[in-house]
Tab-separated table of C-alpha atoms in Angstrom:
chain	number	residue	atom	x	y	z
A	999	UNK	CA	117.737	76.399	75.763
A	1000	UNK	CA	114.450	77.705	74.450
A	1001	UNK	CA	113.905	81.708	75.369
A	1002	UNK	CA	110.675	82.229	77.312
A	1003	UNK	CA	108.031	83.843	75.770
A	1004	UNK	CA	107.796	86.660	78.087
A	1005	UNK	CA	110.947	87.568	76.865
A	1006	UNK	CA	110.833	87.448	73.935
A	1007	UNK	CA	107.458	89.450	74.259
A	1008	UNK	CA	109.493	92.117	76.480
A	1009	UNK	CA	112.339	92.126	73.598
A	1010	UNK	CA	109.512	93.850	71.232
A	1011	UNK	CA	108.477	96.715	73.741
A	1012	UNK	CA	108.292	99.870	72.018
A	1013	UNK	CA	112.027	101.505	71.248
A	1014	UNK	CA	111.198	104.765	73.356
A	1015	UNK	CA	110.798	102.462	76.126
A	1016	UNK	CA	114.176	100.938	75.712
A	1017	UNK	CA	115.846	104.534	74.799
A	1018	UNK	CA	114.433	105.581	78.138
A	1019	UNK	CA	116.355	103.182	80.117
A	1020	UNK	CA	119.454	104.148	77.893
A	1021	UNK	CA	119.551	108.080	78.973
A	1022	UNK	CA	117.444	107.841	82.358
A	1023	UNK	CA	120.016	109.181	84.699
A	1024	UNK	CA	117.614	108.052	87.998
A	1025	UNK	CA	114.901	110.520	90.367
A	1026	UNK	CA	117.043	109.673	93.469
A	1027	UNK	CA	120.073	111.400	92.296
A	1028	UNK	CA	118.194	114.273	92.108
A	1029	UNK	CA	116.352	114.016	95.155
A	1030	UNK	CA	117.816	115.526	98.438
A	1031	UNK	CA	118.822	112.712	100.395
A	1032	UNK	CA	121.565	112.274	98.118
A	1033	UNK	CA	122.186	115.274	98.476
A	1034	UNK	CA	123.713	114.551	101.412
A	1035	UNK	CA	123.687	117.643	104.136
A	1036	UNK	CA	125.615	117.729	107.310
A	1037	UNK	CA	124.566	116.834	110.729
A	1038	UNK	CA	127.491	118.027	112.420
A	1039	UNK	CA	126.964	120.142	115.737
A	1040	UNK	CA	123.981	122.234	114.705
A	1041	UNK	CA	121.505	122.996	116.507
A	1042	UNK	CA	118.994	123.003	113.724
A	1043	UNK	CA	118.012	119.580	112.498
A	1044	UNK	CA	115.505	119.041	109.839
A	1045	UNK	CA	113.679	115.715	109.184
A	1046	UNK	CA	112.132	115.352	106.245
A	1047	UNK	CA	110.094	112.251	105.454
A	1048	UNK	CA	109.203	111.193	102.461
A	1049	UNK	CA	108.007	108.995	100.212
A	1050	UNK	CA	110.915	107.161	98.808
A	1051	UNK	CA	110.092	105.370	95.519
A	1052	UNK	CA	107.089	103.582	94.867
A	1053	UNK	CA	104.208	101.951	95.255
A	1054	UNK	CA	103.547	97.916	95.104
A	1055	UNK	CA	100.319	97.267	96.835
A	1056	UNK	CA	98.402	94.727	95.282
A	1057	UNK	CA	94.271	95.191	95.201
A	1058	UNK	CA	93.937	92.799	97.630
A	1059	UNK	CA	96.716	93.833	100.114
A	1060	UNK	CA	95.144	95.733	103.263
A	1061	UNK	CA	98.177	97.561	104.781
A	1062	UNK	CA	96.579	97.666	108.148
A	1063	UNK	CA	97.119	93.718	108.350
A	1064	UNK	CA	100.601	93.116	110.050
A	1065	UNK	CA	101.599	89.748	107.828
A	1066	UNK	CA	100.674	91.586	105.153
A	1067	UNK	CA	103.864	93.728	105.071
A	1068	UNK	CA	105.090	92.409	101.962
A	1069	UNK	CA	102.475	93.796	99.820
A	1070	UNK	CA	103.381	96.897	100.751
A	1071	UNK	CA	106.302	98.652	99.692
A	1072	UNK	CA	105.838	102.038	99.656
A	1073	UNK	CA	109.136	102.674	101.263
A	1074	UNK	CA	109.305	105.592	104.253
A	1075	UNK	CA	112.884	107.585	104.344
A	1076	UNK	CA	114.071	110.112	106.943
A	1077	UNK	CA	117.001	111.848	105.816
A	1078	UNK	CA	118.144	113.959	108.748
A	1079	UNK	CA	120.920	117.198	107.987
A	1080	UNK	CA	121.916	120.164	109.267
A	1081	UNK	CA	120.626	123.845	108.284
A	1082	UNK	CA	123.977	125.196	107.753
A	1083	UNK	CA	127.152	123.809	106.906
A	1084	UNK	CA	129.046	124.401	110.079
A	1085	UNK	CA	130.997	121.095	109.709
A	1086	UNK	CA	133.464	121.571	107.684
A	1087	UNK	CA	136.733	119.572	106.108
A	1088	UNK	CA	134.686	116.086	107.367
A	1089	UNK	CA	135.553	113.052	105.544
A	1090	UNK	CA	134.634	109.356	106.176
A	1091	UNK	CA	137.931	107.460	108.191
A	1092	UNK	CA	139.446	103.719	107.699
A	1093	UNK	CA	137.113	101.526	105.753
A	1094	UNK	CA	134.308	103.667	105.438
A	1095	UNK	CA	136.488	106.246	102.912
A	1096	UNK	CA	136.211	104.506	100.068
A	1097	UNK	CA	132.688	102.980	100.324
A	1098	UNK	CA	130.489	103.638	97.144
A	1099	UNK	CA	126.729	104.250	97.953
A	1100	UNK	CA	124.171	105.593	95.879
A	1101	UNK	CA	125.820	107.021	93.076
A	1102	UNK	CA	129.514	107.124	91.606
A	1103	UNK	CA	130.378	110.409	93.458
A	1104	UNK	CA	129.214	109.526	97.113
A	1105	UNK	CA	131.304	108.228	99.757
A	1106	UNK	CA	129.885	106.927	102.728
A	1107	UNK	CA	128.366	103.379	104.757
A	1108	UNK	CA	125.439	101.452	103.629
A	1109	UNK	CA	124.261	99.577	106.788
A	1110	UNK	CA	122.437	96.396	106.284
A	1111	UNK	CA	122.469	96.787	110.447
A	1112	UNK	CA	120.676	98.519	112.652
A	1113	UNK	CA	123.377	99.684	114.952
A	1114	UNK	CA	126.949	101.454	113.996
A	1115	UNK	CA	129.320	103.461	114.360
A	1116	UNK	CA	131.943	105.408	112.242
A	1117	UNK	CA	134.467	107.910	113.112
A	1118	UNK	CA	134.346	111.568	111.132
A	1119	UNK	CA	137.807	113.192	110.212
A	1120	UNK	CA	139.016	115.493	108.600
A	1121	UNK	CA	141.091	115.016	105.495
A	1122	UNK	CA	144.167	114.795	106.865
A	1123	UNK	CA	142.852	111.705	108.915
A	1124	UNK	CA	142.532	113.683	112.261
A	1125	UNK	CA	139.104	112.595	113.884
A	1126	UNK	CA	136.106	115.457	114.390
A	1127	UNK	CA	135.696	117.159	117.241
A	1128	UNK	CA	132.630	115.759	118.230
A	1129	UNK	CA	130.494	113.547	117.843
A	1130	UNK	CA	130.302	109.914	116.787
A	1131	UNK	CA	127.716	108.260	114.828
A	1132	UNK	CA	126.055	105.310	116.816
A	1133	UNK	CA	122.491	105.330	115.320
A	1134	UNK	CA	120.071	103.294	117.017
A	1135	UNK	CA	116.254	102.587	116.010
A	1136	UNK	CA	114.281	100.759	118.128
A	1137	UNK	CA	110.380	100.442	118.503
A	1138	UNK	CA	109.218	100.622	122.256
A	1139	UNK	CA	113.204	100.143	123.696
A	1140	UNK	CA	113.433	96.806	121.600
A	1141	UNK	CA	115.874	97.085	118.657
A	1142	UNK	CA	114.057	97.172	115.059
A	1143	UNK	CA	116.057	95.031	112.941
A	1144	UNK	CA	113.835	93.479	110.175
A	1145	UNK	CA	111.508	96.528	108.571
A	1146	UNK	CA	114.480	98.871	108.145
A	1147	UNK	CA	115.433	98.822	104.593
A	1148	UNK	CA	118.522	100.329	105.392
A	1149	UNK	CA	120.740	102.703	106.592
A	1150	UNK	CA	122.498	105.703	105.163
A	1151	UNK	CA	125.332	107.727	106.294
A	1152	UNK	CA	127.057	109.682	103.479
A	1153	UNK	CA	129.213	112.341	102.171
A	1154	UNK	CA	128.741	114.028	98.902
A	1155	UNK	CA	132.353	114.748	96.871
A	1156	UNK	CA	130.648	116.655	94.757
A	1157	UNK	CA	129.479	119.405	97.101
A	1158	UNK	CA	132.346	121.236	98.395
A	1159	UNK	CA	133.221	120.485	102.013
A	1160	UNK	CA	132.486	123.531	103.619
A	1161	UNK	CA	128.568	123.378	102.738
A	1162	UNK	CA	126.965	120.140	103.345
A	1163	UNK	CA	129.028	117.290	103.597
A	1164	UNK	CA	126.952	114.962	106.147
A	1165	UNK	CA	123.958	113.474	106.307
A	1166	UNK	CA	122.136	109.698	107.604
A	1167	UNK	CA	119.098	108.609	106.205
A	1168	UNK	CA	116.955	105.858	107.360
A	1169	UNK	CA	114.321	103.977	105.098
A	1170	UNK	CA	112.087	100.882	105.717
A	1171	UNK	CA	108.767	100.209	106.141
A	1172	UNK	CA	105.918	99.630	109.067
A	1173	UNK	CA	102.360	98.456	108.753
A	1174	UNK	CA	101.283	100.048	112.048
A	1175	UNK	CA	102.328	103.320	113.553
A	1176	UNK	CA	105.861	103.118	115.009
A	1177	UNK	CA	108.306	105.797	116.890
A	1178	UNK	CA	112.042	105.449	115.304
A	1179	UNK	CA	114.602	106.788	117.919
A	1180	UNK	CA	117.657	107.796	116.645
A	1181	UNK	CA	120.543	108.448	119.442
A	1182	UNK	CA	123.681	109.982	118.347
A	1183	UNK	CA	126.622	110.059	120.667
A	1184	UNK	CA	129.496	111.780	121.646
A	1185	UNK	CA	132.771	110.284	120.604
A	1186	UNK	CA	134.602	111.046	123.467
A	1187	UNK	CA	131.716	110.437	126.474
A	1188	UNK	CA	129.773	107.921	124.561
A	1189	UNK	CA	126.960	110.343	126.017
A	1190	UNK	CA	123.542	110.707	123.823
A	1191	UNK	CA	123.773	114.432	122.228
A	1192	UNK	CA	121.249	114.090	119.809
A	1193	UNK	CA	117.905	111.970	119.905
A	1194	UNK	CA	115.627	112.231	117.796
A	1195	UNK	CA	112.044	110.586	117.143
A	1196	UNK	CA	109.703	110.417	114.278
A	1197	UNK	CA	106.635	108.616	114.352
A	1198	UNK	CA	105.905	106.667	111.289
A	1199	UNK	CA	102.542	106.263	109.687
A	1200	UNK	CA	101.651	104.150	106.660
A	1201	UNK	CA	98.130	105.830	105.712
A	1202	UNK	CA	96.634	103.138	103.798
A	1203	UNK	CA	94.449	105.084	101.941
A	1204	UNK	CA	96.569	107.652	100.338
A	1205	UNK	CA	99.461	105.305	100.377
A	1206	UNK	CA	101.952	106.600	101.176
A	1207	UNK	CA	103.826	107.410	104.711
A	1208	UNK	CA	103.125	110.718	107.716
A	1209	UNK	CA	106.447	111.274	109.294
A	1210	UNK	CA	106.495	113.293	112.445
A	1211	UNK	CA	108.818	114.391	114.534
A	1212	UNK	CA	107.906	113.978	117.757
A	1213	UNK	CA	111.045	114.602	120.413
A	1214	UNK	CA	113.606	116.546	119.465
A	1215	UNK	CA	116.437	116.952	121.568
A	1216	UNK	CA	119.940	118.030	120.894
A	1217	UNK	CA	123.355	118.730	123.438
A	1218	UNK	CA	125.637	118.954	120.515
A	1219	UNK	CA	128.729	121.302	122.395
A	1220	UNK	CA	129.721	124.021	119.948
A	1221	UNK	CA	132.315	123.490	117.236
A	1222	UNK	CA	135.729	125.436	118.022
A	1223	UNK	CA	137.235	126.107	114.916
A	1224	UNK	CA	135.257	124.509	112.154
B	1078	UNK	CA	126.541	112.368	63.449
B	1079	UNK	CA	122.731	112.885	64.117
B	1080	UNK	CA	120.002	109.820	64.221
B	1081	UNK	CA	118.309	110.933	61.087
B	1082	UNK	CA	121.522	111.720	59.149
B	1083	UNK	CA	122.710	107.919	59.529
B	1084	UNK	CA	119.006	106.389	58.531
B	1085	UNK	CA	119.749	108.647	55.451
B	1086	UNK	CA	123.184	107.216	55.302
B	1087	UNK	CA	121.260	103.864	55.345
B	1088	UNK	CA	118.691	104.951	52.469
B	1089	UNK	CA	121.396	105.911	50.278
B	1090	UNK	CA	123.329	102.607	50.550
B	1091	UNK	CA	126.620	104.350	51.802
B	1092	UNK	CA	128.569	102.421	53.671
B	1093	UNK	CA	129.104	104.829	55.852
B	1094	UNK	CA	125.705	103.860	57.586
B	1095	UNK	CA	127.129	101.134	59.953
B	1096	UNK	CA	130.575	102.998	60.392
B	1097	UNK	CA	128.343	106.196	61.980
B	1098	UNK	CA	125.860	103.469	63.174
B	1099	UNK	CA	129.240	101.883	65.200
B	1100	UNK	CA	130.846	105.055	66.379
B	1101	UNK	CA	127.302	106.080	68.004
B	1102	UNK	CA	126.396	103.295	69.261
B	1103	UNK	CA	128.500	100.180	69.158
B	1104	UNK	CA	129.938	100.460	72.330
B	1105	UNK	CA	125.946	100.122	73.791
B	1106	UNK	CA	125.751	97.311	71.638
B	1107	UNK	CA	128.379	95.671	72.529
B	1108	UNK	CA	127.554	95.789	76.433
B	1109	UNK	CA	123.961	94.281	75.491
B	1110	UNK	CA	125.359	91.227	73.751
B	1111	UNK	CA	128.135	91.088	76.453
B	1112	UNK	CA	125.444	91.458	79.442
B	1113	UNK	CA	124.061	88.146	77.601
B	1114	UNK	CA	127.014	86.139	75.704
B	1115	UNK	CA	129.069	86.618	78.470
B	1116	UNK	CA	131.628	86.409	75.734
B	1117	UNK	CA	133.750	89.309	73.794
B	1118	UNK	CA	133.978	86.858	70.829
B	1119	UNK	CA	130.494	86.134	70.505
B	1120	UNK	CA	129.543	89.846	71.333
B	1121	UNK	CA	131.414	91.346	68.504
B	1122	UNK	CA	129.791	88.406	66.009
B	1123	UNK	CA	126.439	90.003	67.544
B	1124	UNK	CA	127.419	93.279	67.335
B	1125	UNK	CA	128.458	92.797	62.921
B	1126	UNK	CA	124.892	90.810	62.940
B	1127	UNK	CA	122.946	93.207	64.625
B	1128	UNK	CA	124.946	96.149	61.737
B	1129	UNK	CA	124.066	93.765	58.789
B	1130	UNK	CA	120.502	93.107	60.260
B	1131	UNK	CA	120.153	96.860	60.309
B	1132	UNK	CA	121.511	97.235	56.936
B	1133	UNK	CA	118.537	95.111	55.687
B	1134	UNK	CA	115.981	96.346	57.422
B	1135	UNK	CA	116.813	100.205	56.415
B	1136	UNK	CA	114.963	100.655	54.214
B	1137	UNK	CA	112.225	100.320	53.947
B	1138	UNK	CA	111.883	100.538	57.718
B	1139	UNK	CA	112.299	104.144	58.875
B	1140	UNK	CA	113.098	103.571	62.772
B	1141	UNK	CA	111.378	106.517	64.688
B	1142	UNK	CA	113.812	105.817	67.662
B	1143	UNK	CA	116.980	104.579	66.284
B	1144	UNK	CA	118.723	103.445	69.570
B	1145	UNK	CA	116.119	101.508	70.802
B	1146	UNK	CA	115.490	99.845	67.316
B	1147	UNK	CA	119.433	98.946	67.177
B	1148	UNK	CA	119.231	97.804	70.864
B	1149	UNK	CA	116.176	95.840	70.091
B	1150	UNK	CA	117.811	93.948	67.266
B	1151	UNK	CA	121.004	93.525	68.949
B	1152	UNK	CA	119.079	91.844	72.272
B	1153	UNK	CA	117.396	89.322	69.734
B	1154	UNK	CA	120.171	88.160	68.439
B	1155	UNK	CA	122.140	87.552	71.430
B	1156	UNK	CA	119.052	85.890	72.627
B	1157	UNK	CA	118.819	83.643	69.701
B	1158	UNK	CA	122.862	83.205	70.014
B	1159	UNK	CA	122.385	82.097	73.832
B	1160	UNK	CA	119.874	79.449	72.643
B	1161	UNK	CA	122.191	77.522	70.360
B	1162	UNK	CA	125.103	77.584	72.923
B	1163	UNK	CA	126.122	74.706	74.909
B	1164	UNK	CA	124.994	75.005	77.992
B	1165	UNK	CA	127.918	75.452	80.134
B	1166	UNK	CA	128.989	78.546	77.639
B	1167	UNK	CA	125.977	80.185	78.550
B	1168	UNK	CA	126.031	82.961	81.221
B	1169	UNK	CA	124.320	82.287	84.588
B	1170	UNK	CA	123.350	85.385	85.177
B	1171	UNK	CA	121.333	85.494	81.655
B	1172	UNK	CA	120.007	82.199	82.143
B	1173	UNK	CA	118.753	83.555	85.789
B	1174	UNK	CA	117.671	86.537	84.310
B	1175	UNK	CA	115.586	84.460	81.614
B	1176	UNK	CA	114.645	82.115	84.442
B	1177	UNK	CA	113.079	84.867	86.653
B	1178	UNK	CA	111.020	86.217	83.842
B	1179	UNK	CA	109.847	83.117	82.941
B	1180	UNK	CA	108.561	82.539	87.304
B	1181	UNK	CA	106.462	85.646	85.763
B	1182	UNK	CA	104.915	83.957	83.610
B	1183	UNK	CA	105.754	80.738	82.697
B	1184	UNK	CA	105.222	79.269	79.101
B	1185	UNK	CA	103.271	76.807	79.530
B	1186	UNK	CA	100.262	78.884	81.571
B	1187	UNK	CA	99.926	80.906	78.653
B	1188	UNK	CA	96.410	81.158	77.601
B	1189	UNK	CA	95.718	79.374	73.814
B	1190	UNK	CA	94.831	82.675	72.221
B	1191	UNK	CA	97.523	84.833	73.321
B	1192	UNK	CA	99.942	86.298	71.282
B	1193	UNK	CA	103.220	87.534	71.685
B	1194	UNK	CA	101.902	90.636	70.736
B	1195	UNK	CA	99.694	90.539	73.553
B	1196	UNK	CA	102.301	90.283	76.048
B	1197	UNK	CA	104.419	92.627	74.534
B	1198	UNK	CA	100.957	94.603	74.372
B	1199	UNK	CA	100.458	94.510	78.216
B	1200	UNK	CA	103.977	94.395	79.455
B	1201	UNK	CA	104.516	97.900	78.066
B	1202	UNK	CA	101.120	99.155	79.018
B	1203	UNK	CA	102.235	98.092	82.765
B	1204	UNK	CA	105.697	99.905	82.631
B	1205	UNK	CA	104.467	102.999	81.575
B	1206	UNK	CA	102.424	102.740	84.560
B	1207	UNK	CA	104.997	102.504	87.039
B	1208	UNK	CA	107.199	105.405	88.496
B	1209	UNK	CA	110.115	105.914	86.119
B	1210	UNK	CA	112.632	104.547	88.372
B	1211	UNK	CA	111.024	101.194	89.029
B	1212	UNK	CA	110.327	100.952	84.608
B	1213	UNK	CA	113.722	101.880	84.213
B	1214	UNK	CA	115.059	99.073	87.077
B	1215	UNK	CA	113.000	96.707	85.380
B	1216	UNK	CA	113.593	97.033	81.653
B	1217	UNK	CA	117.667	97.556	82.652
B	1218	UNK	CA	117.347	93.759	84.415
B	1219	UNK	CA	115.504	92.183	81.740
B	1220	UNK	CA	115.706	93.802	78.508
B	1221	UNK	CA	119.790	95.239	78.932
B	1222	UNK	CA	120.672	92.081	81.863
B	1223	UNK	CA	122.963	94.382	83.465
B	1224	UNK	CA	123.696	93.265	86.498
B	1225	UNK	CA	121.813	94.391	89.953
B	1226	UNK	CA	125.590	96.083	90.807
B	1227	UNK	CA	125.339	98.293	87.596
B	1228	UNK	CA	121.659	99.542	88.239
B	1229	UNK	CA	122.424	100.702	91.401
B	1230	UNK	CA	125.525	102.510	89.937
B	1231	UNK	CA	123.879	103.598	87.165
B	1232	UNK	CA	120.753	105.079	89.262
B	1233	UNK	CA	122.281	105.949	92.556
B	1234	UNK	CA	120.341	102.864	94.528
B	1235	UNK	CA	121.840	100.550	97.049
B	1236	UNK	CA	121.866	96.766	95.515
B	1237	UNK	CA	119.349	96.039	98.268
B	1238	UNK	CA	117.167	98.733	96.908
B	1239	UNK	CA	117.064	96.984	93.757
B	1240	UNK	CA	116.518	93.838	94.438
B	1241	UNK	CA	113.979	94.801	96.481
B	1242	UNK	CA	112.198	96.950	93.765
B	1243	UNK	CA	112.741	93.800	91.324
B	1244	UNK	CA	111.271	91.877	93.511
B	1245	UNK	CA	108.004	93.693	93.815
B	1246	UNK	CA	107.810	94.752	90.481
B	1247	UNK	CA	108.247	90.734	88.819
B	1248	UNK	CA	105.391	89.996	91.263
B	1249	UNK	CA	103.248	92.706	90.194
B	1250	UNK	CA	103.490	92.279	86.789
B	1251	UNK	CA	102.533	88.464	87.236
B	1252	UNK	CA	99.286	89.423	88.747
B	1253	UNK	CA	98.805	91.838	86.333
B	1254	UNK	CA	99.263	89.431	83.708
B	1255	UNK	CA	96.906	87.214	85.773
B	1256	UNK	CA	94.648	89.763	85.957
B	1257	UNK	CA	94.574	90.584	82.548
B	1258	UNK	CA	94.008	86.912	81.298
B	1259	UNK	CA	96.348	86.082	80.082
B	1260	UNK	CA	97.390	82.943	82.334
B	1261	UNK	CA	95.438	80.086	81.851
């Protein structure tokens, strides 16, 4: 087997290149969304959009052309958490506990789906008071299955329970302006406590992605005892 | 023991040199040639290669960067040690590694008057372009072959995430390349 030249070209790339992927510990660790803050029952949500990654539009790609999604992957995220850390002693249940995402000391489900659900508990395996998470996104009522990247819902070891310890996040991409719904339920009624809506908005010029909230509603019952 | 104190090690002959040179960084080594051999056996023959290879070339060389120039000469020689094995020794995941790069930019579309050099030229002046995470993604794939599961460890990414940025990023740097001329 003969080694192709491009690697063999890419073996000779200066050293503080290759050093640099030695020590680089990674932006996203540092960045907020992993982070990950609570969502319990608060009645203060914050969305914050942002701009999660890079940039891989080609000269020729016109992000306003719908096939044309694949030249552009400037990736949206919405990480959605609470403004204090009223949920307290929560902890991912059955299958979900011992789930690795984004980074050694982060528990929680990666959804390649669109729609789930997992139960919060505490840590002796009792489940939350309240609510359930069944995220939903749709676009216009229809389901949006194939320009969400993926789903987040996580739980930080490393920050101590009784500050921040939930948090979902949503990333993907859209080539036109879209509304993402997001519908969290009660466990017990199944009832919607929580919807949420941010409009999405690749601006091609500047690429990169407007994220507005635009409905805002929230029923979450208050906590007794957390 | 610092960088500079082992290259002095190295000037002055002293043994010592590859026994500093090991404790700092043999266990890196080792997980380059492994990420390609595939093979402990063959890794550790690397790894003593890649020591007596540095052994000759300090001096007169005088590495600025010390761990890249040791993970440099320990990636060429597994390389070179993947070539000559039979090919059901070899490890798939190198070979698809080495097969994905080449989709970049295949050997034979290589213009008549380009050099290695070149490439190497315009492959770096691309990465430094790019946001740190996606050069870092890139050069972990190709230059270290970890595996897509130990990026996304490594820099708190799903394996989706990856994938997706590898994706983009091997197709960027082909028109790049294109763009550049150097594809026939």
């Amino acid at each position: 087997m003969k080694t192709p030249r491009i690697s063999e070209a890419f073996g000779n790339i200066p050293e503080d290149l290759i050093s640099e992927a030695v020590t680089y510990k990674g932006a996203s660790k540092k960045k907020s969304f992993i982070k990950w803050g609570a969502i319990a029952a608060c009645l203060c949500l914050i969305v914050t959009g942002g701009f999660f990654g890079y940039l891989f539009s080609s000269p020729d790609s016109s992000p306003d052309t719908p096939n044309n999604e694949n030249n552009i992957m400037s990736f949206f995220m919405i990480t959605a958490h609470a403004a204090n850390g009223e949920s307290t002693d929560l902890s991912f249940a059955d299958s979900c506990l011992n789930s690795s995402v984004g980074g050694s000391n982060i528990f929680g489900v990666d959804m390649p789906l669109f729609n789930f659900s997992v139960r919060p508990t505490d840590f002796e395996g009792n489940e939350a008071l309240y609510e359930r998470f069944d995220i939903s996104v749709s676009y216009n009522g229809i389901p949006v299955t194939d320009k969400i990247e993926h789903i987040l819902i996580g739980y930080d070891i490393s920050i101590p329970p009784s500050n921040e310890p939930w948090s979902w996040s949503i990333s993907g991409w859209f080539t036109e302006p879209t509304d993402i719904i997001v519908n969290i339920l009660d466990k017990e009624s199944h009832e919607i406590v929580e919807t949420i809506t941010v409009n999405v908005n690749y601006l091609a010029d500047k690429q990169e992605y407007e994220l507005k909230v635009t409905n805002l509603t929230t029923k979450f019952p208050e906590q007794q005892g957390a | 023991m610092d960088d500079l104190s082992i290259i002095e090690l190295y000037f002055a002959r002293d043994e010592q040199a590859i026994k500093e040179t090991d404790v700092k960084y043999g266990k890196l080594c080792r997980s380059i040639a492994y990420n390609i051999l595939n093979n402990k056996e063959d890794s550790e023959e690397c790894v003593n290669d890649t020591y007596i290879g540095v052994w000759n070339a300090i001096p007169p060389t005088r590495p600025k960067n010390f761990m890249g120039f040791i993970c440099k000469i320990t990636r060429n020689l597994s390389l070179k040690r993947v070539e000559t094995m039979a090919r059901q020794k070899r490890s798939q995941a190198t070979v698809i590694s080495l097969d994905e790069l080449a989709e970049i930019l295949p050997d034979e579309s290589i213009g008549k008057d380009v050099s290695n050099e070149n490439i190497t030229e315009l492959i770096s002046e691309f990465l430094r372009k790019e946001k740190a995470d996606v050069r870092n993604v890139f050069i972990r794939k190709y230059y270290f072959f970890d595996s897509v599961g130990e990026i996304a460890e490594r820099y708190g990414f799903t394996e989706d995430k990856i994938k997706s940025m590898l994706y983009h990023t091997r197709k960027k740097l082909k028109d790049y390349l294109i763009k550049e001329g150097v594809v026939i």
